[in-house]
N, CA and C of each residue as an Amber inpcrd file, in Angstrom:
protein
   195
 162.3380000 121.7740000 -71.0890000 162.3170000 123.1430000 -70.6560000
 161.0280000 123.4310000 -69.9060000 161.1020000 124.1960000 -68.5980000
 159.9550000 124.1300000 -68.0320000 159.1910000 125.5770000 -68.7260000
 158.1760000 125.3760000 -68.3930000 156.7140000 126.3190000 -69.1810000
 156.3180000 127.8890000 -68.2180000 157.4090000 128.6140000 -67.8380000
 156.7620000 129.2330000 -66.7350000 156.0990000 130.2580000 -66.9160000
 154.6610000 129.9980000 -66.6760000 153.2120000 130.4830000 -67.1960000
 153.0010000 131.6260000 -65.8660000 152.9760000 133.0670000 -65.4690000
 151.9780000 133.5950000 -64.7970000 150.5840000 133.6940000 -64.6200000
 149.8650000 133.3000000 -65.5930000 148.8090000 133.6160000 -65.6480000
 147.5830000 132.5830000 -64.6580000 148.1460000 131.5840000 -64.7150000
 147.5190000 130.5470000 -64.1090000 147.9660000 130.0980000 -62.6110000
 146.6710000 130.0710000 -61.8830000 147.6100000 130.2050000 -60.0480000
 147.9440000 129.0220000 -60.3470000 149.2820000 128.5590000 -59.2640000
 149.6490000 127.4420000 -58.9450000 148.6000000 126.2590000 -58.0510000
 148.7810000 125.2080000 -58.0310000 148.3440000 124.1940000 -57.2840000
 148.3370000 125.0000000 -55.5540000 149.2310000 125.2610000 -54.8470000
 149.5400000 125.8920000 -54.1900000 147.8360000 127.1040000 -53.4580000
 147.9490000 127.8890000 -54.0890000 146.9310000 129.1390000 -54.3110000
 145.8270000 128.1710000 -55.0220000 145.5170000 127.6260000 -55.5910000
 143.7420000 126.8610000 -55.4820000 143.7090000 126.6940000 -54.3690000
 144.4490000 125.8430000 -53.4000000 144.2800000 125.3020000 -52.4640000
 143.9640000 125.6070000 -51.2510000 144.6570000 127.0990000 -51.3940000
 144.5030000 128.5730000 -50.2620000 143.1970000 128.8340000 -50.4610000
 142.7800000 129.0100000 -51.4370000 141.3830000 129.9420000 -51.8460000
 140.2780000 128.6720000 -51.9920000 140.5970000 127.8710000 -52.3930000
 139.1130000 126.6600000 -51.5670000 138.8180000 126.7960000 -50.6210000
 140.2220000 126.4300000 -49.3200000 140.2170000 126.2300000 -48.0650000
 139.4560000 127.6130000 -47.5610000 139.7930000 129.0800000 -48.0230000
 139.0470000 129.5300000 -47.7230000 137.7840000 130.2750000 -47.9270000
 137.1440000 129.6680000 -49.0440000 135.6890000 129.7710000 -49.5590000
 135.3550000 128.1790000 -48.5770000 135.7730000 127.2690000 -48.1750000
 135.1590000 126.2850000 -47.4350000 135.2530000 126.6440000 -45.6960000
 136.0930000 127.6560000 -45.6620000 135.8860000 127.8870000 -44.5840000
 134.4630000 129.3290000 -43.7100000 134.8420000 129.5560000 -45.1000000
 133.4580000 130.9950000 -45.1570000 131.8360000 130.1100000 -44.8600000
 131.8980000 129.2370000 -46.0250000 130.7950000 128.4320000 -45.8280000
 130.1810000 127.7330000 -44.8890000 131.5980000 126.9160000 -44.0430000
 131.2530000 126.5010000 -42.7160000 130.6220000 127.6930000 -41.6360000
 131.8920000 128.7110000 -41.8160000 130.9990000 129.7700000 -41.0700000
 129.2780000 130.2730000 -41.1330000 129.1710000 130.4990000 -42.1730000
 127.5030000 130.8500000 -42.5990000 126.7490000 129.5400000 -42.1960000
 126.7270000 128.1000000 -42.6820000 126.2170000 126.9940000 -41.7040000
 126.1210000 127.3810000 -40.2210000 127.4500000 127.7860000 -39.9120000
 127.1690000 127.5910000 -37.8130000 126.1430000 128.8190000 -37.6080000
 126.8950000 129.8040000 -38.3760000 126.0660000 130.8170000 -37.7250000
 124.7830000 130.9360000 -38.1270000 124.3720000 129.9300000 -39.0220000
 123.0100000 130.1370000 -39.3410000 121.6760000 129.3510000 -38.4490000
 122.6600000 127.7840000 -38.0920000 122.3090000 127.2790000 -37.2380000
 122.4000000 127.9040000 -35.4170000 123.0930000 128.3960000 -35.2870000
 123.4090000 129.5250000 -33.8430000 121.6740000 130.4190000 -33.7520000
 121.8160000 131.0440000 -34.7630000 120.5970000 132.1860000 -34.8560000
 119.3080000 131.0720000 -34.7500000 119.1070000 129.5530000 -35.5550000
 117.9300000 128.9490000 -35.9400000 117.3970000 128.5820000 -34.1260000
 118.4640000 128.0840000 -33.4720000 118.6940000 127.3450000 -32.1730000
 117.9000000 128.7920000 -31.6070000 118.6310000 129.6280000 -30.9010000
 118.2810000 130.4690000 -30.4490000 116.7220000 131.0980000 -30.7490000
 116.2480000 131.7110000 -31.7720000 115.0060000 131.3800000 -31.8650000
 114.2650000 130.2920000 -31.6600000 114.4610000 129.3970000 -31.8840000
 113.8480000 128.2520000 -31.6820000 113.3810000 128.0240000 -29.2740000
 114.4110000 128.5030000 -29.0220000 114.3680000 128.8530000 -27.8970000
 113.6880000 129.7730000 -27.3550000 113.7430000 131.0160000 -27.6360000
 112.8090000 132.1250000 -27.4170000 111.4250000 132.0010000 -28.1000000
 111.0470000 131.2700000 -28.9060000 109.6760000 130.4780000 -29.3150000
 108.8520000 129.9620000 -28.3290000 109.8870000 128.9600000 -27.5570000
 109.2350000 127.4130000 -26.8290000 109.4650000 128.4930000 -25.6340000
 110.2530000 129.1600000 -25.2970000 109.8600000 130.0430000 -23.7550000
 108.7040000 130.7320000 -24.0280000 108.6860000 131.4860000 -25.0160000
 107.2640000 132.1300000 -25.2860000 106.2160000 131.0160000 -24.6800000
 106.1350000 129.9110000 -25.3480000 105.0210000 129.2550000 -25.9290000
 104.3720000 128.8240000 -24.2630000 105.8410000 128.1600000 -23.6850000
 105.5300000 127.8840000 -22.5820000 104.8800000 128.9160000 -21.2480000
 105.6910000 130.0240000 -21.6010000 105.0590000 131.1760000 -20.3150000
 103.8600000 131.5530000 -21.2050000 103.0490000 131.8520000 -21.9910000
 102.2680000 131.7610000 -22.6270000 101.0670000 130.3630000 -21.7030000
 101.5320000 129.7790000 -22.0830000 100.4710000 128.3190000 -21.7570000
 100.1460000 128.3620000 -19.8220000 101.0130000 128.8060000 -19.4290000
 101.0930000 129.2060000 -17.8740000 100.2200000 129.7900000 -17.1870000
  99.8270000 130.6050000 -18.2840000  98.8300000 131.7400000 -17.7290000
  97.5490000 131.0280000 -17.6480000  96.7260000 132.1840000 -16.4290000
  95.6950000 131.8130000 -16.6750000  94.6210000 131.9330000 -17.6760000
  93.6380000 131.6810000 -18.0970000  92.7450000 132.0370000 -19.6040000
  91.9480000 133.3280000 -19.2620000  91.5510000 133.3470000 -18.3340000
  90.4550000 134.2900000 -17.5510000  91.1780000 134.7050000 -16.6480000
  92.0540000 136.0000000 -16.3950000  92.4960000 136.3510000 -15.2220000
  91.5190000 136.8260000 -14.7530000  90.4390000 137.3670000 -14.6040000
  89.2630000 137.6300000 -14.2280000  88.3070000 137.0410000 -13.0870000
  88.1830000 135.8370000 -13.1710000  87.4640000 134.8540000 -13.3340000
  87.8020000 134.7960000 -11.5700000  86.4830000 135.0550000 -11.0440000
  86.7650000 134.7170000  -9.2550000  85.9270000 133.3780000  -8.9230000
  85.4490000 132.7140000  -9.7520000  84.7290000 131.1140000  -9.6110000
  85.8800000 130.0010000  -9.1440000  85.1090000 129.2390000  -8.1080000
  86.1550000 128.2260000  -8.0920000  85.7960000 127.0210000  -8.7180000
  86.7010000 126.3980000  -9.0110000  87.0280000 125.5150000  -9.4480000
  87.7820000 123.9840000  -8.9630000  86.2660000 122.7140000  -8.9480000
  87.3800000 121.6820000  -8.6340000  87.3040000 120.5700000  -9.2120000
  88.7790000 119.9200000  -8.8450000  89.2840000 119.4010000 -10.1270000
  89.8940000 118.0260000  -9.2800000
């Protein structure tokens, strides 16, 4: 005689609700990596237009090199 229990999800429904707690998770990974990238970008542009400049905009001496 089969046991037919409500209380307990089926094989079925675990399988739904992993897939999508593993799919939530993947999401928060990308998008966490998306945001890390992107800063990481607006850093090194900083850093670089930063380094571009001159030290002394001031400075009417020449210089040779």
């Amino acid at each position: 005689m089969k046991n037919d229990n409500t209380n307990y999800p089926s094989r079925s429904e675990k399988l739904k609700k992993q897939r999508g707690i593993a799919g939530k998770m993947v999401s928060w990974i990308v998008g966490i990596l998306v945001v890390l990238v992107v800063l990481m970008g607006v850093m090194g542009y900083k850093y670089i237009h930063s380094s571009l400049q001159p030290l002394n905009a001031n400075n009417t001496k020449k210089v040779e090199v």
